[in-house]
Backbone as JSON, one array per atom type, in Angstrom:
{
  "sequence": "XXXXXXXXXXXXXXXXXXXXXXXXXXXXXXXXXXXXXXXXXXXXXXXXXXXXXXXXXXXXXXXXXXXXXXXX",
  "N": [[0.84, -1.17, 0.0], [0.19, 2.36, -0.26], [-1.52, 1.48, -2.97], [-2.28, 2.24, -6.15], [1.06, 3.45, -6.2], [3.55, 6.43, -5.82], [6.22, 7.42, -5.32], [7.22, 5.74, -3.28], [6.65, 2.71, -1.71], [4.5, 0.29, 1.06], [4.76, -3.28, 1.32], [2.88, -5.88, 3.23], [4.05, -8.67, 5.11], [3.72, -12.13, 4.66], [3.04, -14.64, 7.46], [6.21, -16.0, 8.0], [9.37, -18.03, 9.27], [12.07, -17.8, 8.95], [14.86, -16.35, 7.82], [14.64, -14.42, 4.67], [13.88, -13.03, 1.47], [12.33, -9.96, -0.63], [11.78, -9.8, -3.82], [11.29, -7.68, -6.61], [10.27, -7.4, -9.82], [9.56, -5.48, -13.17], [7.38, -5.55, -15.8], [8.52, -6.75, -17.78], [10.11, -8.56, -16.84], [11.93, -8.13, -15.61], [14.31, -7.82, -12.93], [13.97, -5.14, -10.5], [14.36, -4.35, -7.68], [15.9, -6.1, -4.96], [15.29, -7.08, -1.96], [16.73, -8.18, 1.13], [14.88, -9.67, 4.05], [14.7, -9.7, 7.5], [14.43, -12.16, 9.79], [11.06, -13.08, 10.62], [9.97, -10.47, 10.01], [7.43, -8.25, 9.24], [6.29, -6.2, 7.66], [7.78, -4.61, 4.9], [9.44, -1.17, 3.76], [9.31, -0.23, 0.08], [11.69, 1.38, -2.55], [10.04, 3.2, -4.84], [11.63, 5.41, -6.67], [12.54, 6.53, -9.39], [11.55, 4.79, -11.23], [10.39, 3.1, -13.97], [6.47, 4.85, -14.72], [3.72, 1.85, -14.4], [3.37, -1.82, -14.22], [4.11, -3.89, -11.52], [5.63, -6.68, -10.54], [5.66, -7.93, -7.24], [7.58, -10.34, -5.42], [7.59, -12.38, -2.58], [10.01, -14.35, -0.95], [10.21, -16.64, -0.23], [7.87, -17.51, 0.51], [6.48, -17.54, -1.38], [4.8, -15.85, -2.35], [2.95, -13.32, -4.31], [2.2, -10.0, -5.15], [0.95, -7.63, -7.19], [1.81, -4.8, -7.9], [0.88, -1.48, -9.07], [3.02, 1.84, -10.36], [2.85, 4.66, -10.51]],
  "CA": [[0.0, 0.0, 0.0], [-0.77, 2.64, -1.45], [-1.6, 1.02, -5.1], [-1.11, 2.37, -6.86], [2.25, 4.21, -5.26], [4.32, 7.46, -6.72], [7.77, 6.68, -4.45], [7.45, 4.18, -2.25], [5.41, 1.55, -1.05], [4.78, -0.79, 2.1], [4.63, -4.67, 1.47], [2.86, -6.53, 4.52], [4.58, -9.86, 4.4], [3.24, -13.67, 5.39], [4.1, -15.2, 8.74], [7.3, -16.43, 7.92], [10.1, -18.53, 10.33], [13.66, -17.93, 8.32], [15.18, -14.65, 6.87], [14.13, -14.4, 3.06], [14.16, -11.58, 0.66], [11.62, -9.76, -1.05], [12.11, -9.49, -4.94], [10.13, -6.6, -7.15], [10.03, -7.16, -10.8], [9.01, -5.03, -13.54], [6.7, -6.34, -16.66], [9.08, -7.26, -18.66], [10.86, -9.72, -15.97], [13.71, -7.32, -15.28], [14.7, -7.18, -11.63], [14.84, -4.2, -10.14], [15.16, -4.36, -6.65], [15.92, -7.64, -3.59], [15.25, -6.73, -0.3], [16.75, -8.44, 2.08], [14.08, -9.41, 5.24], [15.48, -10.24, 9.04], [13.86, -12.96, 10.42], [10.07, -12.65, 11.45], [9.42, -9.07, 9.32], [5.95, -8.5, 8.9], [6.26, -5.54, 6.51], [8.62, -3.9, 4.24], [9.02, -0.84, 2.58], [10.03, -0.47, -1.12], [11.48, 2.78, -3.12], [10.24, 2.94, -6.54], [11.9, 6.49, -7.62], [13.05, 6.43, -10.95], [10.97, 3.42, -11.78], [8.72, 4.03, -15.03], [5.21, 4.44, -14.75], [3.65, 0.25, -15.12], [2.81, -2.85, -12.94], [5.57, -3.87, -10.83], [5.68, -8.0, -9.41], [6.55, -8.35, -5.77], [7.73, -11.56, -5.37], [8.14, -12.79, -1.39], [11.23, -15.9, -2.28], [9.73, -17.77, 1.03], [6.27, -18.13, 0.64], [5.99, -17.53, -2.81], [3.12, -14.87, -2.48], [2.83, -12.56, -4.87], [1.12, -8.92, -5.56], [1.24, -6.3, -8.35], [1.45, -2.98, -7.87], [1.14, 0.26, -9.95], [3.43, 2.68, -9.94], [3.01, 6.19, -11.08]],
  "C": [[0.88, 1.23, 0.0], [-0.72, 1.86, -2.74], [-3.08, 1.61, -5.33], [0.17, 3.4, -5.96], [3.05, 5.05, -6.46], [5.8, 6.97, -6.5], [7.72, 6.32, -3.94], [5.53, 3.42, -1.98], [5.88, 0.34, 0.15], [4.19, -2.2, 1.38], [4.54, -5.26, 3.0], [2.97, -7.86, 3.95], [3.45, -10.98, 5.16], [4.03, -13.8, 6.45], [5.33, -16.4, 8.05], [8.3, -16.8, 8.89], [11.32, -17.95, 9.98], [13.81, -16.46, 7.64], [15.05, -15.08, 5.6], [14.56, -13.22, 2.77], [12.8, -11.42, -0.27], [11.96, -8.97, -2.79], [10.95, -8.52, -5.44], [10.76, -6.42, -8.54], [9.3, -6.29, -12.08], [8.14, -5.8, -14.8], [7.07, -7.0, -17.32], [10.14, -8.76, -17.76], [12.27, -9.5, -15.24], [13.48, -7.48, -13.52], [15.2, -5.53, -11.13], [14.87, -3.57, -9.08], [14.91, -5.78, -5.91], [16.43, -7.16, -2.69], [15.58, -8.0, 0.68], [16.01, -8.43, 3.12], [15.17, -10.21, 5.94], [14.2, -11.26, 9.11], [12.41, -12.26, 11.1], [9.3, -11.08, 10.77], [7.77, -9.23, 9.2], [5.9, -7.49, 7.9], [7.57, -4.86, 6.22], [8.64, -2.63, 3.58], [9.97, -0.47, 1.3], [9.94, 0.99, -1.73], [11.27, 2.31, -3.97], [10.55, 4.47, -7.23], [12.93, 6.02, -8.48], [12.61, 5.52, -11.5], [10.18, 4.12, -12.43], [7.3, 3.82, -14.84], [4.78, 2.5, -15.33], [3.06, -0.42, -13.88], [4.44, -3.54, -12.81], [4.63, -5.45, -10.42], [6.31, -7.89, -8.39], [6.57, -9.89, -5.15], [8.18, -12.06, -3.5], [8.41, -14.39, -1.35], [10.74, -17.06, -1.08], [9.03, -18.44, 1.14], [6.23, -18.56, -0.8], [4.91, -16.8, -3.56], [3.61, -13.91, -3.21], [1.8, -11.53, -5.2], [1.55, -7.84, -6.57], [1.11, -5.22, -8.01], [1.73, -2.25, -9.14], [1.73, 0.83, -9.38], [3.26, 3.83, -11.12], [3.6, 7.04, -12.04]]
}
C-alpha cells in the first residue's frame, strides 16, 4: 500500500520462520530491486523512484506470495 504508489510503497509480508528476501520485478521480468528481510518481518518498505510508470511484481522468495502494484 498505497496502489497504486508514486515513491514508495509498504509490502505486509506472510508469517514467515527464516530470513528471506523480497524481490520486485518489472513487466518485462527485469529485476529491479531484492530486499533483504530479518527474520520474522511483517512488513517492508520499497522505493520505486526512478521506476517508469507500469505494474511492478513483488515476489516474497519464502512463501511464494505474490502482488502487483502500480506505480506512477
Amino acid at each position: 500500500y498505497p496502489n497504486p504508489a508514486s515513491e514508495a510503497f509498504w509490502v505486509e509480508l506472510p508469517e514467515f520462520s527464516e530470513p528471506s528476501t523480497l524481490s520486485v520485478y518489472n513487466a518485462m521480468g527485469r529485476l529491479m530491486t531484492r530486499i533483504p528481510l530479518p527474520e520474522g518481518a511483517d512488513r517492508v518498505p520499497v522505493r520505486a523512484v526512478g521506476w517508469h510508470p507500469g505494474v511492478y511484481t513483488v515476489v516474497h522468495e519464502a512463501s511464494g506470495a505474490r502482488v502487483r502494484m502500480v506505480v506512477n
